[in-house]
Short mmCIF file of C-alpha atoms and ligand atoms in Angstrom, two decimals:
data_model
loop_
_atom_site.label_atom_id
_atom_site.label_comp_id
_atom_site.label_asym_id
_atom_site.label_seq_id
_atom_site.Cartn_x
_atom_site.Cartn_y
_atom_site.Cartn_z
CA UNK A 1 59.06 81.56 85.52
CA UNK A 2 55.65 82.98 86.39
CA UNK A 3 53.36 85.01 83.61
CA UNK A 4 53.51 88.41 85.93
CA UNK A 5 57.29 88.01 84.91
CA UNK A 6 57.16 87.26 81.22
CA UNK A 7 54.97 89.53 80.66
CA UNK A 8 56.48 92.47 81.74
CA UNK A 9 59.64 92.24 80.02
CA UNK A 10 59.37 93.69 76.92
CA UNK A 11 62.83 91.90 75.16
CA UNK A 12 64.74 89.02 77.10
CA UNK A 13 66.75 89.81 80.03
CA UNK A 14 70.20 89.60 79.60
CA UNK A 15 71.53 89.73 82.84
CA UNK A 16 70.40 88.13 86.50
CA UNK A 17 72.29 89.25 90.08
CA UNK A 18 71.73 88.27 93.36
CA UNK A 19 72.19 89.49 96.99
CA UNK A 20 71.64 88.04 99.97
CA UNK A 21 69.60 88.95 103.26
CA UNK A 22 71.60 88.44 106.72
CA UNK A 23 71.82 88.05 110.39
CA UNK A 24 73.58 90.87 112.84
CA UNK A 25 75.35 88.11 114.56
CA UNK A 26 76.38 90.50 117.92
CA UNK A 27 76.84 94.10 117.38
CA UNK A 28 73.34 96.01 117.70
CA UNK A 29 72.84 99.64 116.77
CA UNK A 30 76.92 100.12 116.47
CA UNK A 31 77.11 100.46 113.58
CA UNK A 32 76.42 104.11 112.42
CA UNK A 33 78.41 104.47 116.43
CA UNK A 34 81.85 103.80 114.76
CA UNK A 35 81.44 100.41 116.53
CA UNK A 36 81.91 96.84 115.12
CA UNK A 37 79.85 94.33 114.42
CA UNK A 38 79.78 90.60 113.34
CA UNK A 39 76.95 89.56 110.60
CA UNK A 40 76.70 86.57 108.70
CA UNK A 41 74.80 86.64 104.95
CA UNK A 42 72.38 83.96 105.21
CA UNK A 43 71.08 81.52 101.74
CA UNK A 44 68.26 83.93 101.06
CA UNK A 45 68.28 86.10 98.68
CA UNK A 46 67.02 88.80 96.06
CA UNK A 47 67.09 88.69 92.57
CA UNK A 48 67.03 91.15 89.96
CA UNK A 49 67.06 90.33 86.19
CA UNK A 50 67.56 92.84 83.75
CA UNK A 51 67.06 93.70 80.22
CA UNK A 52 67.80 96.95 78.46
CA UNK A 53 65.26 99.32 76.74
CA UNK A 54 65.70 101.23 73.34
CA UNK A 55 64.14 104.19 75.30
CA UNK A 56 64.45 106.34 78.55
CA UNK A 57 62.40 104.48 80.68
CA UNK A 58 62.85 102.80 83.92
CA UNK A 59 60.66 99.60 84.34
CA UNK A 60 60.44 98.07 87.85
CA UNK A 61 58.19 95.04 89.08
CA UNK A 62 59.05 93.01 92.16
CA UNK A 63 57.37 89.48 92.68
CA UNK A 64 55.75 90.96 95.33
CA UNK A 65 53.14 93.19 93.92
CA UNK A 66 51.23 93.14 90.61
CA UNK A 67 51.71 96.88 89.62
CA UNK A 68 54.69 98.14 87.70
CA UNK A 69 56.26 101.57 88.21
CA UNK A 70 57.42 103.22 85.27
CA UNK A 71 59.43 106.55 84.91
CA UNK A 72 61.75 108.11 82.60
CA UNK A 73 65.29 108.02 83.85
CA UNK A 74 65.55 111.68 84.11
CA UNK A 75 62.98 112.68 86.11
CA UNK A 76 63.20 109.99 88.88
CA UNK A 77 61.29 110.91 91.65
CA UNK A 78 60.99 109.12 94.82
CA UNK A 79 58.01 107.09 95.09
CA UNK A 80 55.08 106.78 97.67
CA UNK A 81 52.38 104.12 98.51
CA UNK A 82 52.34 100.53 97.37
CA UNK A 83 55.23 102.03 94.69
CA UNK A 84 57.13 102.91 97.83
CA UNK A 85 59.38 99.72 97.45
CA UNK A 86 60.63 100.81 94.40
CA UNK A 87 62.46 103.81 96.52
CA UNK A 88 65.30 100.84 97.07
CA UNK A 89 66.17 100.40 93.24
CA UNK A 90 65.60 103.98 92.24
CA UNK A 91 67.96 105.20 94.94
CA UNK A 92 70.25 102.99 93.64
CA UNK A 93 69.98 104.20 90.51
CA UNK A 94 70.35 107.56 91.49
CA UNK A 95 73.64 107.11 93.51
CA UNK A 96 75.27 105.75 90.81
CA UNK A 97 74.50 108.05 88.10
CA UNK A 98 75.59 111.29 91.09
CA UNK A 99 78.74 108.85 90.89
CA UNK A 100 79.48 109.31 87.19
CA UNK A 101 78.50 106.13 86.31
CA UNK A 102 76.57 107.02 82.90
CA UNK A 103 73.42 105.28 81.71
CA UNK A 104 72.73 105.76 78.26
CA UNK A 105 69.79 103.71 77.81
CA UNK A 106 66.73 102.97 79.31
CA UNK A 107 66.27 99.48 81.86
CA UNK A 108 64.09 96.93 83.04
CA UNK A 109 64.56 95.01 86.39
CA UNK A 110 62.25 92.39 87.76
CA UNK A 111 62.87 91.35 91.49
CA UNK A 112 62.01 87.86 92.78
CA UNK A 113 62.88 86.64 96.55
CA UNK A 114 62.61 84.05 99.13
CA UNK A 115 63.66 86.84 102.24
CA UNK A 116 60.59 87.64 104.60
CA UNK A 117 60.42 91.40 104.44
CA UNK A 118 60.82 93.71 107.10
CA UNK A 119 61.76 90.53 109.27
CA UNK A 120 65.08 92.17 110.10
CA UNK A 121 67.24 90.28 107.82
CA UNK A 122 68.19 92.85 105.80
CA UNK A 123 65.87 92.64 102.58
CA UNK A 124 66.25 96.34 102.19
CA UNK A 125 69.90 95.94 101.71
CA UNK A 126 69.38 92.79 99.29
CA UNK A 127 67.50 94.42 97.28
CA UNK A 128 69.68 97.39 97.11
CA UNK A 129 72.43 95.55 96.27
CA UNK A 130 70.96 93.18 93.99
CA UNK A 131 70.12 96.51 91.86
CA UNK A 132 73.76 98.00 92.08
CA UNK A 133 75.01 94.55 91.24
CA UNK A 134 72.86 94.61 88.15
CA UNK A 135 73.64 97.93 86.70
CA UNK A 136 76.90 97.75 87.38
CA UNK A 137 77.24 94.86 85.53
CA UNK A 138 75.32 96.62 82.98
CA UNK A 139 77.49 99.61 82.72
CA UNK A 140 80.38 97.60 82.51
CA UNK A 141 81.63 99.50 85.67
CA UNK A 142 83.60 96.85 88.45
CA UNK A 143 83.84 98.46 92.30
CA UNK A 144 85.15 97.69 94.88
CA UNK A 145 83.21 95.79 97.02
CA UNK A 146 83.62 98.69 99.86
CA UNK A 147 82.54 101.38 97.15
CA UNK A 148 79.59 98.96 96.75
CA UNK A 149 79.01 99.10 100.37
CA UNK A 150 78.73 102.68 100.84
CA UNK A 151 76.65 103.11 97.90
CA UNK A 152 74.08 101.09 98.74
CA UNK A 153 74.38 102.72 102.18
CA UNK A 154 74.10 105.78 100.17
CA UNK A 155 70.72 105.02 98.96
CA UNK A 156 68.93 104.03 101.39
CA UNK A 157 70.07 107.10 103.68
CA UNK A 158 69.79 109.95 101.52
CA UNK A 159 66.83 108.38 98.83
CA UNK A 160 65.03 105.79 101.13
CA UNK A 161 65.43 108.11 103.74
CA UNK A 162 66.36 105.96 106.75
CA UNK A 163 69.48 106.99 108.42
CA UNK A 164 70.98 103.10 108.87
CA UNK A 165 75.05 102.53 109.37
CA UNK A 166 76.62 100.10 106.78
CA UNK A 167 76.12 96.88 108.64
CA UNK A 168 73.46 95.53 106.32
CA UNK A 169 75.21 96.14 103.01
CA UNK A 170 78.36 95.39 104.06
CA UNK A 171 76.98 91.74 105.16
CA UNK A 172 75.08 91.63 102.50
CA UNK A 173 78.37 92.64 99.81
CA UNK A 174 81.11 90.87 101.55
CA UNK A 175 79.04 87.63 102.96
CA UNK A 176 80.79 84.14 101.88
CA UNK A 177 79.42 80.49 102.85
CA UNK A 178 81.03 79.63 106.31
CA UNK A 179 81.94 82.52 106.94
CA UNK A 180 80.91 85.81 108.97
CA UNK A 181 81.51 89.25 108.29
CA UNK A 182 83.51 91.42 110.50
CA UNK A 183 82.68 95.24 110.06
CA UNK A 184 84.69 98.02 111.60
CA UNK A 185 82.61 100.68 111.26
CA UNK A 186 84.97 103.55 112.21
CA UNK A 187 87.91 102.24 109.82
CA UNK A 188 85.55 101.40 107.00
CA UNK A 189 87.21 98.25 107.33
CA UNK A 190 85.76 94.11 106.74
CA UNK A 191 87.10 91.26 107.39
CA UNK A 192 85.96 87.26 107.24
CA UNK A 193 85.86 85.32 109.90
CA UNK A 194 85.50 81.76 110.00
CA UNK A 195 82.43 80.37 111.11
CA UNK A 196 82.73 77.68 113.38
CA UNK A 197 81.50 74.29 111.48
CA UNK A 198 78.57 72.44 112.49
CA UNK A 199 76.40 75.35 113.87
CA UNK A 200 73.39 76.79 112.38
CA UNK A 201 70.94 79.59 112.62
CA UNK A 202 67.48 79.34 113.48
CA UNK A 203 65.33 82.48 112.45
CA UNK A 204 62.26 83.19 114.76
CA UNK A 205 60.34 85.81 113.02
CA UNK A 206 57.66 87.15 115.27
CA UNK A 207 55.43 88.64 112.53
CA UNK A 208 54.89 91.76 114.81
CA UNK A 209 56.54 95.10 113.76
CA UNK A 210 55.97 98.37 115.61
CA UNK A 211 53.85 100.47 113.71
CA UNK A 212 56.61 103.55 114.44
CA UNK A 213 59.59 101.23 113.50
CA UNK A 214 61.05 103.53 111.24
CA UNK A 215 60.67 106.98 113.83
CA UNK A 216 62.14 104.51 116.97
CA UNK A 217 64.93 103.66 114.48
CA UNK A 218 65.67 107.21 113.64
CA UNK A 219 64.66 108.17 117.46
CA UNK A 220 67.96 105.81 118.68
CA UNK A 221 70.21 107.53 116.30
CA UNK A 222 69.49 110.97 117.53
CA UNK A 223 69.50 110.03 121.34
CA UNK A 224 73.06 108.44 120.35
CA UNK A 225 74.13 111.65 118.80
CA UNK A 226 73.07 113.73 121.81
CA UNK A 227 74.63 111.21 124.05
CA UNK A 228 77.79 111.87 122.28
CA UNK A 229 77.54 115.85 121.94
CA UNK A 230 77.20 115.47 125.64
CA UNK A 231 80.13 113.63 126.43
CA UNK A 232 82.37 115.45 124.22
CA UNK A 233 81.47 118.98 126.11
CA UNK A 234 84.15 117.22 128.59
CA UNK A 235 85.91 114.72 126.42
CA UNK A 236 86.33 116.37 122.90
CA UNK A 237 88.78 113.42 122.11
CA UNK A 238 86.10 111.16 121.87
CA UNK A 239 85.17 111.09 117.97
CA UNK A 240 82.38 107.94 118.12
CA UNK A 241 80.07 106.76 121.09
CA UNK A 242 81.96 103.80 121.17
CA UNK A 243 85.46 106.16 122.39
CA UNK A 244 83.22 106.62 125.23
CA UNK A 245 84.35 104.95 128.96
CA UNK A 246 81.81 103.61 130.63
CA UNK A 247 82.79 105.05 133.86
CA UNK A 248 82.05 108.53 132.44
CA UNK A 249 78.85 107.53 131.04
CA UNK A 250 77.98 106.65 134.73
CA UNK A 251 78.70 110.12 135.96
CA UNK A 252 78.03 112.65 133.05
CA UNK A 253 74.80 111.43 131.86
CA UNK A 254 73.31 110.50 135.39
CA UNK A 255 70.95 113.26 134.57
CA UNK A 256 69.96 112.10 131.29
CA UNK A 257 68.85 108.33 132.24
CA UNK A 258 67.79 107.28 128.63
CA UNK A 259 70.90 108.69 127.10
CA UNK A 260 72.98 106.75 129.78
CA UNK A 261 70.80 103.57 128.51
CA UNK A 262 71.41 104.22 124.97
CA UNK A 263 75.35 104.97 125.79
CA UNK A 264 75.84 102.06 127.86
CA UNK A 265 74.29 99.72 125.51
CA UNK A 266 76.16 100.68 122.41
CA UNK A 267 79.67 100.74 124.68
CA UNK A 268 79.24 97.11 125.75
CA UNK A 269 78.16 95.99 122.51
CA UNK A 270 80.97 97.03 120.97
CA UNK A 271 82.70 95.27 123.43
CA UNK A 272 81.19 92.31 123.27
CA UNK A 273 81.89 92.03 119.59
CA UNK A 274 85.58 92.30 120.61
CA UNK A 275 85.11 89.51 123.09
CA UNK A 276 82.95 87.66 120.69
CA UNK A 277 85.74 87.82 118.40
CA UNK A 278 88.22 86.14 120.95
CA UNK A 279 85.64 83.85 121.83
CA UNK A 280 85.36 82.31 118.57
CA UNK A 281 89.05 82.18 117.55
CA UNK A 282 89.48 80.39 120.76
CA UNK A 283 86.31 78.00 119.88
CA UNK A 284 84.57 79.12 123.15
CA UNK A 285 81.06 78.59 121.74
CA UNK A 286 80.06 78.49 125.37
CA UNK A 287 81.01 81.96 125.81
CA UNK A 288 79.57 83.32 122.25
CA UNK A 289 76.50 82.15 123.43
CA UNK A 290 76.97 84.23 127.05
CA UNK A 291 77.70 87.50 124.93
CA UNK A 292 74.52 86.83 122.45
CA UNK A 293 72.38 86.57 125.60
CA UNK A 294 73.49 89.12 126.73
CA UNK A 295 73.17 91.28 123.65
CA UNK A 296 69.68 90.93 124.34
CA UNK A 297 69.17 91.71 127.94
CA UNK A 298 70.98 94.85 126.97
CA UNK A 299 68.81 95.57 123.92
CA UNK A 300 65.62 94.95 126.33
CA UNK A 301 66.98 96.96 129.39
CA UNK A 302 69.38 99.20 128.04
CA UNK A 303 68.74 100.20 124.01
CA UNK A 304 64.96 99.36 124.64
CA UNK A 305 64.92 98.14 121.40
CA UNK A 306 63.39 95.03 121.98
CA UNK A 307 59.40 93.84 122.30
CA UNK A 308 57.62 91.21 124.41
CA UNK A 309 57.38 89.02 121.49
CA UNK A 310 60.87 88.79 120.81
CA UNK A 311 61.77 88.86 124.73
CA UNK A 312 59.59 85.78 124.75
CA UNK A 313 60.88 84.10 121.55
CA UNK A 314 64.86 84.61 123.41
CA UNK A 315 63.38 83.59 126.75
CA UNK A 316 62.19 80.08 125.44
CA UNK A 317 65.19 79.63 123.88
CA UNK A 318 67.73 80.11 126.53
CA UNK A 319 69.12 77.03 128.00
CA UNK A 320 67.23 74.96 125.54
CA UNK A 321 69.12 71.89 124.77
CA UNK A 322 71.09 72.09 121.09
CA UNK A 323 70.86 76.15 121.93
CA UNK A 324 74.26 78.06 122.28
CA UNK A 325 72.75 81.56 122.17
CA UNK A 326 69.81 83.77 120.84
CA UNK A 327 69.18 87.61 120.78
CA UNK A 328 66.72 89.44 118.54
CA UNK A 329 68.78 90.33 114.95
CA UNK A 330 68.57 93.46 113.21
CA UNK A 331 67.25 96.76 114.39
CA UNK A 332 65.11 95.76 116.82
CA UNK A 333 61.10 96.97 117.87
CA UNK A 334 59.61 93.58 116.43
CA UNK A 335 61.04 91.62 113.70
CA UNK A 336 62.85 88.50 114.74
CA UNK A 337 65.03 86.65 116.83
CA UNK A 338 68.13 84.37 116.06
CA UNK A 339 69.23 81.07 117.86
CA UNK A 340 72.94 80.17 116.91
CA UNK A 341 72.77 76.36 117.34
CA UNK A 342 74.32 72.43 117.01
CA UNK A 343 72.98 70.27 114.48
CA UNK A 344 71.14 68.74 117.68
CA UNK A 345 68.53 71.31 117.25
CA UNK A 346 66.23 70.52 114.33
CA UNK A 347 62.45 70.78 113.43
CA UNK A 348 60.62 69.37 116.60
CA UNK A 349 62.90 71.63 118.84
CA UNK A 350 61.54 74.46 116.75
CA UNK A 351 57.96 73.83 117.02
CA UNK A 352 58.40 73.47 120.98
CA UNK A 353 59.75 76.61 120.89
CA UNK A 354 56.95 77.59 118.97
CA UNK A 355 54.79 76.28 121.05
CA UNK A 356 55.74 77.48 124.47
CA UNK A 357 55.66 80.64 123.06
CA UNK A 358 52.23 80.67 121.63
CA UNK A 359 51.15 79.01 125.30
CA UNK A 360 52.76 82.57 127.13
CA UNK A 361 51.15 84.69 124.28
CA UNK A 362 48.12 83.00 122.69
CA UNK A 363 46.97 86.28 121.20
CA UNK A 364 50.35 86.54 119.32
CA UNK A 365 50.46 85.69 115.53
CA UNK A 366 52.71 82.36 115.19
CA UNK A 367 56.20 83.07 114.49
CA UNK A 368 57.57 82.05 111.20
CA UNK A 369 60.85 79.73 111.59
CA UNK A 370 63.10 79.76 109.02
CA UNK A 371 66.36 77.65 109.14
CA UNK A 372 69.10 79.30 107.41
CA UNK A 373 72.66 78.46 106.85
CA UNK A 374 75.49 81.19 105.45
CA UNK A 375 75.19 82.21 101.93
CA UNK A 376 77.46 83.91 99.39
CA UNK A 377 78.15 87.97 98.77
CA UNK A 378 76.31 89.85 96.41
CA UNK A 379 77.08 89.34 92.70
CA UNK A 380 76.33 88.71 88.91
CA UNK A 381 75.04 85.14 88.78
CA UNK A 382 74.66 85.29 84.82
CA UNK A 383 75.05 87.93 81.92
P1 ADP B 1 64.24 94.68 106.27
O1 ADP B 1 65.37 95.33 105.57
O2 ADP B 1 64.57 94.26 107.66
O3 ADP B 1 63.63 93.54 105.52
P2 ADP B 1 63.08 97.24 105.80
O4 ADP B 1 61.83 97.88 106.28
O5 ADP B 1 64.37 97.93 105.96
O6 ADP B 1 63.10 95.78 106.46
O7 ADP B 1 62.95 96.93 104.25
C1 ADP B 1 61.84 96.24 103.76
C2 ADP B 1 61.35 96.93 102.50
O8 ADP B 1 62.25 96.65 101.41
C3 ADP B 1 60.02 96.38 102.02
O9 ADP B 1 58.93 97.00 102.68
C4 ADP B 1 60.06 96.76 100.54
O10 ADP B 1 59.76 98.12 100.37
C5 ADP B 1 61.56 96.58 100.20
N1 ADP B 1 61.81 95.26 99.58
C6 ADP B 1 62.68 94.34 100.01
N2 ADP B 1 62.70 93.26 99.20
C7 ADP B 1 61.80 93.49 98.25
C8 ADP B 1 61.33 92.75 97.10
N3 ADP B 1 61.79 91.54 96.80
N4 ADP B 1 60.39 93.34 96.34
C9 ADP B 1 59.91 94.56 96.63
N5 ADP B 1 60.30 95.28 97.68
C10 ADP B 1 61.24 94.77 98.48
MG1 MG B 2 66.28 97.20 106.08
#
């Protein structure tokens, strides 16, 4: 318990939840495509413990930062500046009440974590769902986990203001130990999959982000959506990108060479979550590791989502010994890459990865390696 936390309760908190980050396994940029995608939740999580007020107010602190932002419930505002991260939990809060869910008192949430932010494991989504988890729980209100999903989704679109799909919540909502979760995006639909046993996850974190990560993101989207408007001026049928035929793309967008990219990235990748699918059911862990790889050459050559950093990080990886597959995780432009592994692989491996890397790029900051295994769904851990 640190001071910054007992000191700015004002009464006991009664209630602590949890959610946890996670890795996009295969399946980049589908998501808000109507594609699928395969994440796992990884043993890192967010925390939010919460007491109730005898007032209006809304009390937020995160570990993170020393200030605390402090509003009355009804007149939330979104917030700017070093306050900015409190956008997460108010949007939360926000969503639920447009819901119906009614809050009749005043709340205070303090946030601890051990997820890197911004390292493309999802601490956005954590921490949103940590919150919902929290005043749900509070409110004495039980959703569905889907419901929870798009909520959180919800939030971050419309109150955040970042225009993701539902890959990270749904990971983050529906993750369970040994397991990965299977999203179809288009059917709102999730599924568990087992995770083969005795492989791990290796997290490179390249400590570089682009400065415009947030613009690219949003950039992708719309050249997605105009890929599609395009296509359906001859193919109407086609509701998603992912209805798309490749052979088409070819042809109708040979004009338009970075919507082609864009198209023919998210096509494959769908695809190769389908394969990736088959792959592991049949225990192929040869050929999960082909599709990861190639995940990334597509997100370098094709979704230009990737950076030289994390080109580099998946470069020294490949064909490492212990090393099935690696691809950068999340949305891509900086951030970091994953290596799906054996128990072969351990510390030493790392730091030669490390190394070699910091030999090609010496001006690079050093990558942070985290080793992670799969962790549990969002939830109430005590009330
Ligand atoms: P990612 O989701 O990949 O970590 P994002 O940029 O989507 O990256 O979200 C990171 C942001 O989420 C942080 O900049 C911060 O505003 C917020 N955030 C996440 N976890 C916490 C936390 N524990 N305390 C405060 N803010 C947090
Ligand atoms: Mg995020």
């Amino acid at each position: 318990m640190t001071d910054l936390r007992d000191s700015f309760f004002s009464s006991a908190p009664t209630l602590k939840a949890r959610a946890p980050g996670r890795i996009e396994f295969i399946g980049n940029h589908t998501d808000y495509n109507g594609g699928e995608v395969l994440g796992a939740a990884i043993d890192r999580y967010v925390t939010a413990e919460l007491a109730l007020r005898e007032d209006q107010r809304i009390r937020l602190m995160s570990s993170l930062s020393e200030r605390v932002v402090d509003l009355s419930m009804d007149a939330v505002e979104p917030q700017s500046g070093e306050d900015s991260w409190a956008n997460y939990p108010l949007g939360v809060f926000t969503v639920l009440r447009n819901s119906g869910i009614e809050f009749e008192r005043g709340f205070e949430i303090y946030f601890d974590s051990d997820l890197p932010l911004g390292a493309g494991l999802s601490s956005s989504a954590a921490i949103e769902l940590a919150t919902l988890e929290a005043l749900c729980a509070q409110a004495g209100v039980e959703l569905e986990r889907s419901q929870r999903v798009l909520l959180a989704q919800k939030a971050e679109n419309d109150f955040v203001g970042v225009p993701c799909g539902m890959l990270d919540q749904a990971v983050s909502c529906f993750g369970n130990p040994d397991q990965l979760v299977h999203i179809d995006c288009a059917q709102v639909r999730f599924a568990s999959v087992p995770m083969p046993s005795g492989y791990h996850f290796w997290i490179f974190n390249s400590q570089e982000k682009h400065s415009l990560v947030d613009s690219l993101y949003a950039e992708r989207n719309r050249e997605c959506k105009a890929a599609l408007a395009a296509l359906q001026g001859e193919y109407p049928q086609w509701k998603q990108l992912v209805d798309a035929s490749p052979e088409v793309i070819e042809t109708l967008l040979a004009d338009q060479p970075a919507l082609r990219r864009r198209a023919q990235h998210v096509v494959n990748e769908h695809r190769r979550v389908q394969e990736c699918l088959k792959a592991l059911a049949a225990g192929d862990m040869d050929r999960v590791g082909e599709l990861l790889y190639a995940s990334h050459d597509s997100s370098r050559d094709l979704f230009e989502n990737s950076t030289p950093a994390l080109d580099g990080l998946v470069d020294s990886l490949r064909g490492q010994p212990g090393v099935c597959g690696a691809r950068l995780t999340g949305g891509g432009f900086g951030g970091a890459a994953m290596a799906l592994t054996t128990a072969a692989f351990k510390n030493d491996h790392a730091q030669a990865i490390v190394d070699q890397y910091r030999n090609n790029r010496p001006a690079a900051p050093e990558p942070a390696v985290i080793h992670v295994q799969t962790g549990e769904g969002s939830g109430v851990l005590l009330r």
